[in-house]
């Protein structure tokens, strides 16, 4: 988004409030909603990708070695990955620690 | 302005009649309104249809309360609707009946100028069905000069296509057989 | 240039839609709108009109389909009435918010209950805030003319707002009367093909109908409000262009024998013609009375209305709908609101007439005139009156 929402004037509203740029929802930093985040213990990770599959956001990224990590821009800290992890290698850690 | 009210039953073609007449009057360069008594359409129920003809645009948009002419497609309606009750004193009644003028006057207590014709008989003979709306137009043309017969032919052809010829024949037959008598003073 | 013909007004409206070369129609039949869409459907089936006719199972779907079709850039039309308009309700706001120039005829009819298929304006008055342009017509000729013109107004790039033509159910829809028809050439010159400013096109994707955060919703509504109010300029210029082509001129607020009249009636729709007859008779009897006919309901023509009413002592506003429990019936409420800013404003009295198909004759207006004068002389006993109510 070119301008923060709360600075757009009524004159700048697009016709029919339509969005011309596809994929604009990607700009929402839902990572700000997070109060905890997943931490992978690589020694126990079998790189099966279940965490990647169950993540409700595109917030888990696979690194070159095949291991996974979170994308801080999108991870809301929901904990689904930790709950579903086959080997239990993901721990949810509070943000402030 | 000439105001004509049709009294018929749902399915007898009163609405078609006023539409044909309105269209014909407009073809003649006049102005007209043809419209039904608004409501659900129910076969057999007493219905009204309205026709106004004038030399200029008609702005009146309500029912006809005091008609100049009433046309009764079905004489059994006279006792139900009392159609002549609000007819203008110099108004005309056009009635489909197999009775003579004198019999009709006596039977229904009609005092206005009266035109009668046995349209059922003509319709059965010419059209093969007892639908009298177009036949009765012949009686109306005989009793009034609301439109010219020739200007009705176009709308009849548009409406009935190949059946128009028979309808025109029935209309012309009724025109010949209609008997008119001035009001009894 | 054109030709004069007698025809049922509904059929004439469907011809106007065909002359406008509507490309997409979705509709559900409802009395007294039925003849319009029935005839359009047969024109499409017979190949006389090259358009997509989508049969739907409800008016909610009809308007939804219209939105989809209009969003692809097709010239889109529908018609409805009463319960049908009510069933469309939530979708009507979306059509206007998406700025899709759909044209719709509303054959005005009472809302149930009790069940009534007859005329009044309660259907459109319940939908006055949908963000559409709303125009009233008073006879068949106007219904025909405004149907063609509505496309040009709605599709103007400065407008792009869906438009409703209100025509009184039965009283107009079901009457056969004389109308001047225009030729296809004239309509083609007047109304160029719709060129949408945006449409659903995979080559150039856009998102329509995204949600709006509280930070932006107000700005979106402001934009719509300003565009709708500004559309009046386009509306009158389209009407002026039509007048040059056909000789038939229309104004947002029309005056009938209103010069120097001390009392003015105000009507909408075909009540106007009946009131004209009453004004003729009252003036002939020496009364100082005239008539204001409000054609443009949305956007509300504040300036023109104030100018038209300012010189009168009394304005008798005739509504064809009730606003139960409200301050006033809809037209009365808005007219009073428009007059409030004037330092010298006429008195206003409201009469609700013709509900649920009750006949309104010139005598009704003459009677209302007499009653209103008496009320004013004695000091009005009520804010508004349900004319002719028994008991």
XYZ file of C-alpha atoms in Angstrom:
673
model
C 0.000 0.000 0.000
C 1.456 3.308 -1.072
C 0.103 5.209 1.881
C -1.018 4.130 5.347
C -4.801 3.686 5.420
C -5.337 6.349 8.016
C -3.730 8.987 5.815
C -5.755 8.385 2.641
C -8.250 11.177 1.933
C -11.692 10.551 0.449
C -10.547 12.108 -2.820
C -7.869 9.426 -3.131
C -10.293 6.501 -2.820
C -10.269 4.322 -5.926
C -13.463 4.029 -7.926
C -15.700 1.556 -6.092
C -12.986 1.175 -3.443
C -11.454 -1.460 -5.639
C -7.914 -2.691 -5.266
C -5.877 -2.512 -8.454
C -2.812 -4.232 -7.069
C -3.239 -7.974 -6.696
C -2.079 -9.667 -3.521
C -2.375 -6.604 -1.338
C -3.338 -8.756 1.655
C 0.318 -9.829 1.756
C 1.156 -6.387 3.045
C -0.656 -6.918 6.325
C 1.985 -7.486 8.968
C 0.074 -10.100 10.938
C 3.366 -10.913 12.638
C 2.479 -8.028 14.945
C -0.286 -10.183 16.447
C 2.287 -12.614 17.861
C 2.873 -13.032 21.583
C 4.896 -16.218 21.181
C 6.845 -17.794 18.365
C 7.939 -21.287 17.362
C 11.509 -22.453 17.850
C 12.715 -25.584 16.087
C 15.181 -28.056 17.725
C 16.999 -29.089 14.587
C 18.423 -32.286 16.119
C 14.905 -33.699 16.425
C 13.517 -32.300 13.134
C 12.995 -34.907 10.410
C 12.163 -32.193 7.768
C 8.793 -33.809 7.074
C 7.093 -30.423 6.387
C 3.986 -31.026 8.502
C 4.538 -27.625 10.162
C 4.680 -25.951 6.736
C 1.487 -27.743 5.693
C -0.612 -26.861 8.736
C 0.474 -23.232 9.080
C -2.615 -21.073 8.425
C -0.419 -18.249 7.107
C 2.418 -18.484 4.647
C 4.587 -17.995 7.724
C 6.879 -21.023 7.650
C 9.770 -21.001 5.265
C 12.013 -23.853 4.309
C 15.686 -23.059 4.491
C 18.293 -24.337 2.007
C 19.191 -27.311 4.205
C 15.558 -28.449 4.258
C 14.952 -27.332 7.859
C 12.119 -24.917 8.680
C 11.828 -21.571 10.395
C 9.172 -18.927 10.850
C 8.732 -15.747 8.836
C 8.427 -13.041 11.499
C 6.405 -10.790 9.137
C 3.529 -13.261 9.000
C 3.810 -15.630 11.994
C 0.906 -14.871 14.378
C 2.225 -17.273 16.978
C -0.821 -19.495 16.847
C 1.117 -22.615 17.806
C -0.520 -24.966 15.331
C 2.896 -26.044 14.030
C 4.091 -26.916 17.519
C 0.965 -28.910 18.280
C 1.083 -30.886 15.033
C 4.837 -31.476 14.810
C 5.392 -35.255 14.448
C 8.530 -35.408 16.584
C 7.653 -32.601 18.963
C 10.662 -30.553 17.900
C 8.845 -27.182 17.933
C 8.524 -25.211 21.146
C 6.477 -22.015 21.504
C 8.573 -19.347 23.188
C 7.074 -16.104 24.564
C 8.129 -13.024 22.579
C 9.690 -11.210 25.520
C 12.124 -14.004 26.400
C -63.075 12.824 -23.437
C -64.926 9.595 -24.017
C -64.863 7.086 -21.167
C -65.921 3.500 -21.748
C -66.044 0.785 -19.106
C -66.093 -2.874 -20.007
C -67.809 -5.384 -17.741
C -66.770 -8.954 -18.215
C -65.448 -12.014 -16.505
C -61.802 -13.000 -16.260
C -60.932 -14.772 -19.506
C -63.629 -13.148 -21.644
C -61.179 -10.692 -23.131
C -62.363 -7.364 -21.744
C -58.764 -6.255 -21.255
C -57.820 -7.295 -24.767
C -60.762 -5.268 -26.055
C -59.695 -2.041 -24.399
C -56.111 -2.576 -25.531
C -57.248 -3.049 -29.132
C -59.482 0.002 -29.011
C -56.843 2.182 -27.357
C -54.271 1.141 -29.945
C -56.744 1.802 -32.769
C -57.628 5.253 -31.408
C -53.927 6.108 -31.150
C -53.394 4.938 -34.742
C -56.043 7.491 -35.685
C -53.889 10.180 -34.102
C -55.993 10.460 -30.974
C -54.878 9.826 -27.425
C -56.139 6.899 -25.410
C -55.708 4.858 -22.267
C -56.677 1.220 -22.005
C -56.183 -0.536 -18.696
C -57.626 -3.328 -16.573
C -59.059 -3.157 -13.087
C -55.775 -3.881 -11.371
C -55.360 -7.042 -9.437
C -54.794 -10.753 -9.589
C -56.207 -12.292 -12.738
C -58.888 -14.842 -11.957
C -60.798 -16.688 -14.645
C -64.539 -16.240 -14.255
C -64.395 -13.469 -11.653
C -66.185 -10.237 -12.566
C -63.609 -7.809 -13.967
C -63.606 -4.280 -15.304
C -61.551 -2.790 -18.089
C -61.303 0.896 -18.869
C -60.896 2.920 -22.037
C -60.412 6.650 -22.377
C -60.183 8.425 -25.727
C -59.412 12.108 -26.135
C -57.868 14.615 -28.533
C -54.965 15.376 -26.201
C -52.733 13.551 -23.724
C -54.811 12.023 -20.938
C -53.603 12.810 -17.450
C -56.406 11.215 -15.484
C -54.983 8.136 -13.799
C -57.801 6.615 -11.829
C -60.697 4.301 -12.500
C -63.632 5.494 -14.583
C -66.292 6.491 -12.116
C -68.967 7.919 -14.419
C -68.602 6.355 -17.835
C -70.108 7.620 -21.088
C -70.516 4.066 -22.305
C -70.636 0.688 -20.609
C -70.136 -2.499 -22.545
C -71.414 -5.667 -20.920
C -69.836 -8.842 -22.239
C -71.823 -11.083 -19.947
C -75.434 -10.192 -19.001
C -75.194 -12.295 -15.841
C -73.023 -9.485 -14.462
C -75.848 -6.948 -14.465
C -77.299 -8.225 -11.218
C -73.869 -8.551 -9.572
C -72.251 -5.273 -10.613
C -75.200 -2.952 -11.366
C -73.032 -1.424 -14.102
C -75.533 1.227 -15.187
C -75.825 2.736 -11.701
C -73.051 5.312 -12.293
C -73.470 5.655 -16.061
C -73.952 9.252 -17.208
C -77.648 10.109 -17.817
C -77.002 10.447 -21.560
C -74.764 7.375 -21.508
C -74.973 4.293 -23.686
C -75.242 0.638 -22.692
C -73.902 -1.953 -25.121
C -75.171 -5.348 -24.082
C -74.495 -8.888 -25.204
C -77.847 -10.661 -24.914
C -80.132 -12.937 -26.854
C -83.089 -10.850 -25.696
C -84.804 -8.147 -27.729
C -84.449 -4.480 -26.756
C -87.803 -4.469 -25.016
C -87.143 -7.731 -23.183
C -83.715 -6.554 -22.063
C -85.066 -3.231 -20.805
C -87.751 -4.971 -18.830
C -85.595 -7.822 -17.542
C -82.690 -5.632 -16.338
C -84.462 -2.319 -15.733
C -82.278 -0.409 -18.201
C -83.387 3.111 -19.106
C -80.319 4.508 -20.951
C -79.752 4.373 -24.689
C -79.352 0.665 -25.300
C -77.625 -1.399 -27.980
C -78.132 -5.147 -27.987
C -76.701 -7.995 -30.003
C -76.523 -11.753 -29.522
C -72.759 -11.933 -29.598
C -72.643 -15.486 -28.219
C -74.538 -16.705 -31.230
C -72.311 -14.802 -33.677
C -69.079 -15.834 -31.957
C -70.092 -19.490 -31.957
C -71.040 -19.281 -35.615
C -68.068 -17.311 -36.912
C -65.265 -18.080 -34.477
C -66.474 -21.467 -33.304
C -66.027 -20.447 -29.651
C -68.282 -18.405 -27.354
C -65.613 -15.715 -26.738
C -67.396 -12.479 -27.462
C -64.917 -9.681 -26.855
C -64.006 -8.953 -30.475
C -67.572 -9.608 -31.636
C -68.842 -7.037 -29.154
C -66.474 -4.458 -30.608
C -68.793 -4.492 -33.632
C -71.723 -3.602 -31.400
C -69.685 -0.852 -29.763
C -68.768 0.659 -33.147
C -72.433 0.595 -34.111
C -73.539 2.334 -30.914
C -70.680 4.860 -30.712
C -68.131 6.258 -33.110
C -65.227 5.804 -30.710
C -62.923 4.433 -33.425
C -63.175 3.551 -37.116
C -63.482 -0.098 -38.042
C -60.520 0.242 -40.395
C -58.205 1.437 -37.653
C -59.103 -1.627 -35.555
C -57.968 -4.007 -38.284
C -54.250 -3.351 -37.761
C -54.309 -3.990 -34.013
C -56.509 -7.073 -34.543
C -54.007 -8.483 -37.039
C -51.114 -7.753 -34.719
C -52.891 -9.429 -31.842
C -54.494 -12.452 -33.505
C -52.318 -13.098 -36.556
C -53.991 -15.679 -38.793
C -57.093 -15.657 -36.550
C -57.632 -11.933 -37.175
C -59.781 -12.475 -40.274
C -62.373 -14.494 -38.376
C -62.436 -11.960 -35.555
C -62.958 -9.146 -38.046
C -65.765 -11.158 -39.688
C -67.458 -11.678 -36.297
C -67.061 -7.982 -35.527
C -68.612 -6.977 -38.859
C -71.471 -9.429 -38.387
C -72.212 -7.969 -34.951
C -72.030 -4.455 -36.396
C -74.809 -5.395 -38.840
C -76.994 -7.178 -36.282
C -76.758 -4.689 -33.432
C -79.994 -2.878 -32.654
C -79.844 0.514 -30.958
C -82.636 2.361 -29.212
C -82.525 5.862 -27.703
C -83.044 6.348 -23.984
C -86.594 6.133 -22.645
C -87.420 9.558 -21.321
C -37.084 10.547 -36.542
C -39.423 8.427 -34.503
C -42.914 7.108 -34.527
C -45.963 7.311 -32.357
C -47.578 4.106 -31.189
C -50.043 2.821 -28.645
C -48.579 0.162 -26.416
C -48.634 -1.135 -22.881
C -46.095 0.939 -20.981
C -44.285 -2.159 -19.658
C -43.718 -3.344 -23.203
C -42.507 0.127 -24.190
C -39.979 -0.002 -21.348
C -38.701 -3.361 -22.569
C -38.312 -1.836 -26.049
C -36.376 1.052 -24.525
C -34.030 -1.460 -22.877
C -33.576 -3.203 -26.230
C -32.954 0.120 -28.001
C -30.322 0.843 -25.371
C -28.715 -2.454 -26.413
C -28.621 -3.952 -22.942
C -26.179 -6.835 -22.997
C -27.004 -8.588 -19.766
C -30.302 -9.034 -17.920
C -31.049 -11.043 -14.809
C -34.515 -10.845 -13.369
C -37.165 -12.653 -11.404
C -40.787 -11.955 -12.322
C -43.013 -10.192 -9.808
C -46.325 -8.413 -10.266
C -46.625 -5.699 -11.578
C -43.127 -5.756 -13.142
C -43.700 -9.072 -14.925
C -44.549 -7.853 -18.420
C -41.273 -5.945 -18.709
C -38.962 -8.880 -18.088
C -41.273 -11.381 -19.773
C -41.088 -9.357 -22.962
C -37.329 -8.862 -22.693
C -36.915 -12.573 -22.166
C -38.896 -13.335 -25.316
C -36.946 -10.729 -27.300
C -33.717 -12.445 -26.250
C -35.176 -15.878 -27.023
C -36.356 -14.717 -30.457
C -32.995 -13.251 -31.288
C -34.358 -9.699 -31.441
C -32.071 -8.624 -28.615
C -28.523 -9.835 -28.407
C -28.164 -10.182 -24.680
C -27.585 -12.697 -21.958
C -30.826 -13.302 -20.037
C -30.126 -15.056 -16.758
C -33.102 -16.709 -15.113
C -32.643 -16.745 -11.383
C -34.527 -18.168 -8.434
C -34.892 -14.925 -6.475
C -34.343 -11.201 -6.634
C -31.392 -11.573 -4.283
C -29.794 -13.665 -6.986
C -31.033 -11.361 -9.743
C -29.159 -8.403 -8.310
C -26.142 -10.558 -7.465
C -26.028 -11.800 -11.060
C -26.416 -8.226 -12.319
C -23.443 -7.179 -10.208
C -21.352 -10.001 -11.629
C -22.359 -9.215 -15.189
C -21.920 -5.478 -14.808
C -18.518 -6.092 -13.230
C -17.400 -7.778 -16.440
C -18.254 -4.564 -18.298
C -21.643 -5.549 -19.746
C -24.509 -3.067 -19.998
C -26.828 -4.548 -17.390
C -30.547 -4.201 -16.716
C -33.099 -5.624 -14.344
C -36.545 -4.777 -13.047
C -38.400 -5.595 -9.879
C -41.093 -4.489 -7.481
C -42.087 -4.513 -3.817
C -41.025 -7.742 -2.092
C -38.517 -8.295 -4.871
C -36.809 -4.993 -4.143
C -36.901 -5.864 -0.450
C -35.297 -9.240 -1.104
C -32.528 -7.517 -3.089
C -31.941 -5.033 -0.321
C -28.465 -5.951 0.950
C -27.159 -6.435 -2.584
C -28.382 -3.006 -3.709
C -25.839 -1.322 -1.442
C -23.075 -3.464 -2.906
C -24.016 -2.574 -6.493
C -23.696 1.123 -5.716
C -20.579 0.751 -3.570
C -18.871 -1.119 -6.399
C -19.976 1.712 -8.707
C -21.595 -0.610 -11.221
C -23.934 1.269 -13.583
C -26.829 -1.197 -13.502
C -30.174 0.208 -14.618
C -33.280 -1.058 -12.859
C -36.967 -0.332 -13.287
C -38.963 -0.490 -10.085
C -42.674 -0.971 -10.733
C -43.662 0.634 -7.458
C -45.901 -1.499 -5.302
C -46.888 -1.693 -1.651
C -44.898 -3.874 0.708
C -46.598 -6.691 2.586
C -48.189 -7.129 5.006
C -51.014 -7.292 4.623
C -50.270 -8.781 1.237
C -50.939 -6.190 -1.456
C -49.940 -6.261 -5.091
C -51.190 -2.718 -5.699
C -49.388 0.540 -6.119
C -47.732 2.783 -3.606
C -44.152 3.922 -2.975
C -43.344 1.953 0.167
C -40.965 -0.342 -1.723
C -38.621 2.375 -2.972
C -38.932 4.475 0.173
C -37.616 1.526 2.176
C -34.657 1.555 -0.216
C -34.019 5.275 -0.423
C -30.593 4.969 1.219
C -29.075 2.369 -1.101
C -26.790 4.880 -2.806
C -28.432 4.662 -6.239
C -29.667 7.458 -8.475
C -33.471 7.375 -8.213
C -35.817 8.976 -10.732
C -39.617 9.050 -10.852
C -41.739 9.124 -14.009
C -45.375 10.055 -14.401
C -46.484 8.614 -17.737
C -45.555 6.101 -20.399
C -43.538 8.558 -22.469
C -41.395 9.460 -19.493
C -40.948 5.785 -18.590
C -39.654 5.137 -22.115
C -37.417 8.215 -22.287
C -35.907 7.810 -18.843
C -35.148 4.141 -19.368
C -32.924 5.021 -22.325
C -31.407 8.028 -20.559
C -30.697 6.085 -17.346
C -27.982 4.051 -19.082
C -26.229 7.189 -20.256
C -26.383 8.743 -16.803
C -25.304 5.635 -14.911
C -22.433 4.846 -17.278
C -20.997 8.371 -17.404
C -17.402 8.125 -16.210
C -18.013 10.886 -13.661
C -21.018 8.999 -12.286
C -20.795 5.191 -12.505
C -23.684 4.802 -10.098
C -26.570 2.381 -10.634
C -29.859 4.022 -11.456
C -33.479 3.225 -10.667
C -36.430 4.399 -12.723
C -39.535 4.347 -10.551
C -42.825 3.867 -12.359
C -46.098 3.377 -10.564
C -47.137 -0.254 -10.624
C -50.330 -1.066 -12.569
C -51.271 2.602 -12.977
C -48.391 2.985 -15.420
C -47.121 -0.529 -16.037
C -50.472 -1.903 -17.168
C -51.867 0.975 -19.208
C -51.894 1.075 -22.988
C -51.254 4.627 -24.112
C -49.650 6.670 -26.870
C -45.902 7.138 -26.827
C -43.352 8.579 -29.208
C -40.704 5.991 -29.939
C -37.257 6.898 -31.161
C -35.267 5.089 -33.803
C -32.295 2.873 -33.158
C -30.004 5.320 -35.002
C -30.885 8.108 -32.625
C -30.331 5.921 -29.559
C -27.027 4.646 -30.941
C -25.817 8.207 -31.419
C -27.072 9.273 -28.024
C -25.836 6.251 -26.115
C -22.399 4.946 -27.095
C -21.367 1.450 -25.983
C -20.486 1.222 -22.301
C -16.772 1.524 -21.767
C -16.123 0.541 -18.160
C -13.365 2.236 -16.197
C -12.696 -1.083 -14.564
C -13.928 -4.580 -15.147
C -13.199 -8.149 -14.196
C -10.487 -9.157 -16.617
C -7.920 -11.880 -15.933
C -5.327 -9.893 -17.892
C -5.596 -7.003 -15.498
C -6.775 -8.331 -12.156
C -8.530 -6.115 -9.635
C -10.221 -6.859 -6.327
C -13.845 -5.685 -6.060
C -15.678 -5.784 -2.777
C -12.693 -5.940 -0.456
C -13.403 -5.104 3.167
C -12.689 -1.638 4.508
C -11.073 -0.984 7.859
C -12.577 1.662 10.134
C -9.673 3.875 9.030
C -11.033 4.030 5.475
C -14.812 3.250 5.504
C -15.783 6.864 6.191
C -13.667 8.129 3.308
C -15.229 5.562 0.967
C -18.722 6.705 1.993
C -17.761 10.370 1.565
C -16.520 9.662 -1.929
C -19.838 7.999 -2.767
C -21.879 10.816 -1.254
C -19.975 13.507 -3.160
C -20.129 11.562 -6.424
C -23.859 10.946 -6.018
C -24.564 14.623 -5.265
C -22.343 15.737 -8.167
C -24.124 13.333 -10.509
C -26.984 15.835 -10.726
C -24.946 17.875 -13.208
C -24.516 14.862 -15.465
C -28.169 13.903 -15.031
C -29.421 17.297 -16.155
C -26.942 17.479 -19.025
C -28.062 14.053 -20.278
C -31.690 15.189 -20.011
C -30.833 18.386 -21.900
C -29.149 16.412 -24.647
C -32.261 14.222 -24.934
C -34.425 17.332 -25.106
C -32.376 18.604 -28.045
C -32.851 15.298 -29.851
C -36.506 14.656 -29.062
C -37.996 17.946 -27.876
C -38.944 16.350 -24.563
C -37.342 18.232 -21.686
C -37.037 17.115 -18.083
C -35.985 18.861 -14.869
C -35.083 17.544 -11.409
C -37.920 19.672 -9.990
C -40.749 20.542 -12.350
C -43.203 23.376 -11.903
C -46.772 23.245 -13.109
C -48.667 26.532 -13.094
C -46.694 27.344 -9.964
C -45.801 30.983 -10.654
C -46.936 33.217 -7.798
C -49.070 30.425 -6.353
C -49.672 30.843 -2.658
C -50.262 27.112 -2.136
C -48.228 24.411 -3.864
C -48.869 20.710 -4.085
C -45.782 18.519 -4.235
C -46.029 15.059 -5.777
C -43.879 12.278 -7.188
C -44.682 9.817 -9.961
C -47.997 9.643 -11.766
C -49.816 11.450 -8.945
C -48.431 14.527 -10.687
C -50.662 14.279 -13.737
C -53.748 13.794 -11.593
C -52.751 16.761 -9.428
C -52.262 18.861 -12.585
C -55.924 18.338 -13.411
C -56.923 19.428 -9.908
C -54.702 22.518 -10.197
C -56.368 23.388 -13.519
C -59.788 23.225 -11.911
C -58.796 25.049 -8.723
C -57.113 27.839 -10.685
C -60.173 28.132 -12.889
C -62.164 28.610 -9.686
C -59.827 31.453 -8.715
C -57.601 29.618 -6.220
C -53.923 30.538 -5.987
C -52.512 27.032 -6.235
C -49.823 25.323 -8.285
C -47.877 22.094 -8.403
C -44.285 21.016 -7.946
C -43.375 17.618 -9.309
C -40.253 16.077 -7.847
C -38.635 13.931 -10.524
C -35.188 13.416 -9.055
C -35.343 11.732 -5.661
C -31.669 10.758 -5.384
C -29.565 12.831 -5.468
C -32.069 15.096 -3.722
C -32.147 18.419 -5.621
C -31.948 20.732 -2.609
C -31.246 23.988 -4.441
C -33.926 23.566 -7.102
C -36.496 22.460 -4.572
C -35.822 25.406 -2.274
C -36.078 27.775 -5.200
C -39.337 26.211 -6.333
C -40.982 26.311 -2.914
C -39.545 29.447 -1.327
C -42.230 31.844 -2.588
C -45.225 29.833 -1.402
C -47.098 30.211 1.866
C -48.140 26.595 2.090
C -46.768 23.409 0.544
C -48.951 20.313 0.609
C -46.632 17.330 0.270
C -48.296 14.176 -0.986
C -46.501 11.005 -0.016
C -47.397 7.580 -1.286
C -45.777 5.833 1.662
C -45.914 5.882 5.439
C -42.884 5.948 7.707
C -44.442 4.164 10.671
C -43.490 5.779 13.930
C -41.358 8.342 12.129
C -41.335 12.105 12.236
C -43.016 12.329 8.841
C -43.555 10.270 5.717
C -40.377 10.154 3.588
C -40.959 12.944 1.059
C -42.436 15.293 3.646
C -39.479 14.661 5.957
C -36.928 15.481 3.266
C -38.759 18.509 1.931
C -39.119 19.926 5.444
C -35.464 19.279 6.042
C -34.570 21.096 2.813
C -36.713 24.082 3.776
C -35.427 24.334 7.330
C -32.394 26.388 6.322
C -34.566 29.112 4.768
C -35.297 32.128 6.923
C -38.694 32.601 5.277
C -40.066 29.171 4.656
C -43.548 28.061 3.675
C -45.690 26.045 6.027
C -45.771 22.361 5.179
C -48.553 19.846 5.545
C -48.300 16.204 4.635
C -50.986 14.000 3.155
C -50.391 10.317 2.566
C -52.484 9.179 -0.386
C -52.980 6.147 -2.582
C -51.642 3.487 -0.229
C -51.899 -0.103 -1.432
C -53.669 0.815 -4.665
C -56.302 3.209 -3.375
C -57.537 5.351 -6.236
C -56.475 9.021 -6.241
C -58.562 11.322 -8.431
C -58.476 15.066 -9.102
C -61.351 15.272 -6.599
C -59.025 13.795 -3.969
C -56.581 16.673 -4.518
C -59.355 19.251 -4.440
C -60.587 17.755 -1.193
C -57.040 17.742 0.242
C -56.681 21.388 -0.773
C -59.846 22.327 1.091
C -58.854 20.290 4.145
C -55.325 21.717 4.187
C -56.606 25.291 4.024
C -58.900 24.567 6.933
C -56.087 22.964 8.947
C -53.869 25.995 8.359
C -56.657 28.373 9.352
C -57.259 26.494 12.593
C -53.658 25.532 13.278
C -52.731 22.016 12.168
C -53.919 19.293 14.516
C -51.364 16.771 13.237
C -47.967 16.707 11.534
C -49.398 14.745 8.632
C -52.568 12.969 7.651
C -53.505 9.618 6.181
C -55.915 10.935 3.604
C -59.246 9.167 3.348
C -58.657 6.816 6.248
C -61.940 5.709 7.795
C -62.705 6.012 11.478
